PDB file of C-alpha atoms in Angstrom:
ATOM      1  CA  UNK A  20      -0.062   0.242   0.263  1.00 42.00           C
ATOM      2  CA  UNK A  21       1.209   3.373  -0.803  1.00 43.00           C
ATOM      3  CA  UNK A  22      -0.733   5.645   1.346  1.00 58.00           C
ATOM      4  CA  UNK A  23       0.090   6.168   4.559  1.00 70.00           C
ATOM      5  CA  UNK A  24      -3.558   4.571   6.655  1.00 74.00           C
ATOM      6  CA  UNK A  25      -4.975   6.575   9.030  1.00 79.00           C
ATOM      7  CA  UNK A  26      -4.497   4.784  12.478  1.00 84.00           C
ATOM      8  CA  UNK A  27      -7.837   3.615  13.852  1.00 90.00           C
ATOM      9  CA  UNK A  28      -9.192   4.098  16.875  1.00 89.00           C
ATOM     10  CA  UNK A  29      -9.682   1.110  18.902  1.00 87.00           C
ATOM     11  CA  UNK A  30     -13.830   0.883  18.193  1.00 92.00           C
ATOM     12  CA  UNK A  31     -12.638   1.422  14.683  1.00 94.00           C
ATOM     13  CA  UNK A  32     -10.522  -1.255  15.114  1.00 92.00           C
ATOM     14  CA  UNK A  33     -13.429  -3.366  16.005  1.00 93.00           C
ATOM     15  CA  UNK A  34     -15.386  -2.259  13.410  1.00 96.00           C
ATOM     16  CA  UNK A  35     -12.367  -3.384  10.880  1.00 96.00           C
ATOM     17  CA  UNK A  36     -11.975  -6.578  12.611  1.00 94.00           C
ATOM     18  CA  UNK A  37     -15.550  -7.765  12.317  1.00 96.00           C
ATOM     19  CA  UNK A  38     -15.707  -6.048   8.574  1.00 97.00           C
ATOM     20  CA  UNK A  39     -12.525  -9.056   8.246  1.00 96.00           C
ATOM     21  CA  UNK A  40     -13.787 -11.715   9.454  1.00 95.00           C
ATOM     22  CA  UNK A  41     -17.511 -11.509   8.303  1.00 95.00           C
ATOM     23  CA  UNK A  42     -17.716  -9.273   5.168  1.00 96.00           C
ATOM     24  CA  UNK A  43     -18.728  -6.392   3.611  1.00 97.00           C
ATOM     25  CA  UNK A  44     -22.223  -5.522   5.680  1.00 96.00           C
ATOM     26  CA  UNK A  45     -24.835  -2.759   6.781  1.00 96.00           C
ATOM     27  CA  UNK A  46     -24.429  -0.210   9.496  1.00 95.00           C
ATOM     28  CA  UNK A  47     -27.835  -2.195  10.962  1.00 94.00           C
ATOM     29  CA  UNK A  48     -26.190  -6.150  10.165  1.00 93.00           C
ATOM     30  CA  UNK A  49     -23.355  -4.018  12.440  1.00 94.00           C
ATOM     31  CA  UNK A  50     -25.328  -4.153  15.137  1.00 91.00           C
ATOM     32  CA  UNK A  51     -24.102  -6.388  18.175  1.00 85.00           C
ATOM     33  CA  UNK A  52     -20.997  -7.334  15.894  1.00 92.00           C
ATOM     34  CA  UNK A  53     -19.322  -5.763  17.719  1.00 89.00           C
ATOM     35  CA  UNK A  54     -16.396  -7.981  19.879  1.00 87.00           C
ATOM     36  CA  UNK A  55     -16.788  -6.326  22.738  1.00 89.00           C
ATOM     37  CA  UNK A  56     -20.412  -6.887  23.343  1.00 87.00           C
ATOM     38  CA  UNK A  57     -21.725  -3.070  24.366  1.00 91.00           C
ATOM     39  CA  UNK A  58     -25.057  -2.518  23.108  1.00 90.00           C
ATOM     40  CA  UNK A  59     -24.950   0.778  20.952  1.00 93.00           C
ATOM     41  CA  UNK A  60     -27.467   2.831  19.280  1.00 95.00           C
ATOM     42  CA  UNK A  61     -27.578   2.537  15.373  1.00 95.00           C
ATOM     43  CA  UNK A  62     -27.113   6.056  15.028  1.00 96.00           C
ATOM     44  CA  UNK A  63     -23.512   5.437  17.014  1.00 96.00           C
ATOM     45  CA  UNK A  64     -22.813   3.014  14.818  1.00 96.00           C
ATOM     46  CA  UNK A  65     -23.660   4.780  11.696  1.00 96.00           C
ATOM     47  CA  UNK A  66     -21.734   7.897  12.264  1.00 96.00           C
ATOM     48  CA  UNK A  67     -18.764   5.666  13.104  1.00 97.00           C
ATOM     49  CA  UNK A  68     -19.060   4.183   9.812  1.00 97.00           C
ATOM     50  CA  UNK A  69     -18.438   7.959   8.551  1.00 96.00           C
ATOM     51  CA  UNK A  70     -16.048   8.704  10.106  1.00 96.00           C
ATOM     52  CA  UNK A  71     -14.391   5.904   9.183  1.00 96.00           C
ATOM     53  CA  UNK A  72     -14.954   6.306   5.461  1.00 96.00           C
ATOM     54  CA  UNK A  73     -13.987   9.369   5.612  1.00 95.00           C
ATOM     55  CA  UNK A  74     -10.620   8.339   7.156  1.00 94.00           C
ATOM     56  CA  UNK A  75     -10.491   6.248   4.257  1.00 94.00           C
ATOM     57  CA  UNK A  76     -10.009   3.143   6.376  1.00 96.00           C
ATOM     58  CA  UNK A  77     -13.822   2.086   4.384  1.00 97.00           C
ATOM     59  CA  UNK A  78     -15.504   2.288   1.243  1.00 97.00           C
ATOM     60  CA  UNK A  79     -19.350   1.189   0.498  1.00 97.00           C
ATOM     61  CA  UNK A  80     -21.766   0.312  -2.086  1.00 96.00           C
ATOM     62  CA  UNK A  81     -25.503   1.218  -2.432  1.00 96.00           C
ATOM     63  CA  UNK A  82     -28.042  -1.807  -1.792  1.00 93.00           C
ATOM     64  CA  UNK A  83     -31.483  -0.915  -1.923  1.00 93.00           C
ATOM     65  CA  UNK A  84     -32.051   1.850   0.073  1.00 93.00           C
ATOM     66  CA  UNK A  85     -28.577   0.771   2.294  1.00 93.00           C
ATOM     67  CA  UNK A  86     -25.320   1.298   2.258  1.00 96.00           C
ATOM     68  CA  UNK A  87     -22.518  -2.421   2.254  1.00 97.00           C
ATOM     69  CA  UNK A  88     -19.617  -0.871   4.092  1.00 98.00           C
ATOM     70  CA  UNK A  89     -16.381  -3.365   3.122  1.00 98.00           C
ATOM     71  CA  UNK A  90     -12.926  -2.491   4.034  1.00 97.00           C
ATOM     72  CA  UNK A  91     -10.242  -0.603   2.101  1.00 95.00           C
ATOM     73  CA  UNK A  92      -7.212  -1.284   4.149  1.00 94.00           C
ATOM     74  CA  UNK A  93      -5.563  -4.719   4.102  1.00 93.00           C
ATOM     75  CA  UNK A  94      -5.761  -7.086   7.810  1.00 93.00           C
ATOM     76  CA  UNK A  95      -2.039  -7.253   7.520  1.00 89.00           C
ATOM     77  CA  UNK A  96      -1.384  -3.188   6.789  1.00 87.00           C
ATOM     78  CA  UNK A  97      -3.453  -2.438  10.059  1.00 89.00           C
ATOM     79  CA  UNK A  98      -2.689  -5.199  12.289  1.00 86.00           C
ATOM     80  CA  UNK A  99       0.933  -5.334  11.459  1.00 85.00           C
ATOM     81  CA  UNK A 100       1.566  -1.431  12.859  1.00 83.00           C
ATOM     82  CA  UNK A 101      -0.852  -1.755  15.694  1.00 83.00           C
ATOM     83  CA  UNK A 102       0.934  -4.729  17.127  1.00 87.00           C
ATOM     84  CA  UNK A 103       4.516  -2.962  16.229  1.00 88.00           C
ATOM     85  CA  UNK A 104       2.956   0.158  18.363  1.00 86.00           C
ATOM     86  CA  UNK A 105       1.249  -2.036  20.939  1.00 87.00           C
ATOM     87  CA  UNK A 106       4.596  -4.063  21.487  1.00 92.00           C
ATOM     88  CA  UNK A 107       6.410  -0.515  21.361  1.00 93.00           C
ATOM     89  CA  UNK A 108       4.466   1.216  24.014  1.00 92.00           C
ATOM     90  CA  UNK A 109       2.834  -1.420  26.459  1.00 91.00           C
ATOM     91  CA  UNK A 110       6.069  -3.930  26.736  1.00 93.00           C
ATOM     92  CA  UNK A 111       9.172  -1.613  25.686  1.00 94.00           C
ATOM     93  CA  UNK A 112       9.847  -3.297  22.605  1.00 92.00           C
ATOM     94  CA  UNK A 113       9.650  -6.519  23.505  1.00 92.00           C
ATOM     95  CA  UNK A 114       8.068  -9.524  21.443  1.00 89.00           C
ATOM     96  CA  UNK A 115       8.671 -12.251  24.690  1.00 90.00           C
ATOM     97  CA  UNK A 116       7.028  -9.675  26.805  1.00 92.00           C
ATOM     98  CA  UNK A 117       3.916  -9.627  25.093  1.00 89.00           C
ATOM     99  CA  UNK A 118       4.132 -13.684  24.479  1.00 87.00           C
ATOM    100  CA  UNK A 119       5.075 -13.684  28.179  1.00 89.00           C
ATOM    101  CA  UNK A 120       1.306 -11.824  28.741  1.00 89.00           C
ATOM    102  CA  UNK A 121      -0.586 -13.677  26.642  1.00 85.00           C
ATOM    103  CA  UNK A 122       0.536 -16.949  27.470  1.00 85.00           C
ATOM    104  CA  UNK A 123      -0.123 -15.796  31.176  1.00 87.00           C
ATOM    105  CA  UNK A 124      -3.037 -14.057  31.326  1.00 85.00           C
ATOM    106  CA  UNK A 125      -4.617 -15.383  28.299  1.00 78.00           C
ATOM    107  CA  UNK A 126      -7.143 -18.112  27.832  1.00 84.00           C
ATOM    108  CA  UNK A 127      -5.431 -19.945  25.356  1.00 84.00           C
ATOM    109  CA  UNK A 128      -6.825 -23.462  24.084  1.00 88.00           C
ATOM    110  CA  UNK A 129      -4.664 -26.740  23.786  1.00 89.00           C
ATOM    111  CA  UNK A 130      -4.968 -25.915  20.192  1.00 92.00           C
ATOM    112  CA  UNK A 131      -4.109 -22.219  20.378  1.00 89.00           C
ATOM    113  CA  UNK A 132      -0.983 -22.755  22.604  1.00 86.00           C
ATOM    114  CA  UNK A 133       0.241 -25.825  19.885  1.00 91.00           C
ATOM    115  CA  UNK A 134      -1.008 -23.213  16.905  1.00 91.00           C
ATOM    116  CA  UNK A 135       1.364 -20.616  18.690  1.00 87.00           C
ATOM    117  CA  UNK A 136       4.061 -23.136  19.345  1.00 88.00           C
ATOM    118  CA  UNK A 137       4.349 -24.460  15.741  1.00 91.00           C
ATOM    119  CA  UNK A 138       4.217 -20.589  14.421  1.00 88.00           C
ATOM    120  CA  UNK A 139       7.212 -19.954  16.450  1.00 87.00           C
ATOM    121  CA  UNK A 140       8.952 -23.472  15.262  1.00 90.00           C
ATOM    122  CA  UNK A 141       8.358 -22.601  11.600  1.00 91.00           C
ATOM    123  CA  UNK A 142      10.012 -18.976  12.032  1.00 87.00           C
ATOM    124  CA  UNK A 143      13.200 -18.965  10.621  1.00 86.00           C
ATOM    125  CA  UNK A 144      15.990 -17.168  12.809  1.00 79.00           C
ATOM    126  CA  UNK A 145      16.969 -13.710  12.727  1.00 65.00           C
ATOM    127  CA  UNK A 146      13.677 -13.022  10.410  1.00 57.00           C
ATOM    128  CA  UNK A 147      11.445 -10.216  11.839  1.00 53.00           C
TER     129      UNK A 147
END
């Protein structure tokens, strides 16, 4: 991606994650899909989607009378920089500290743990 992506807020990140996972949807469909589980008014959801579109994070198409929103940014482009900032700002730049907290405090299934181990084993030494 050639242009700089405007940094999404925490709430906007939730919207993007829903759209990346579920695919395009309307404001009404977005109600109740956000991972934090908070109830929000339709107008709030619509306002956030419109602001995100102005930032260039989303686009929309028409379906009948409704706008169907879709992400204009790739998951890897947004989450990569988000994770780098998080590791820098919260863990002093230490990915090991971030992983340790995730392992100690996260709710990981044995399958999650095995997959994490596999990802580490597959990573060539010295790669970022």
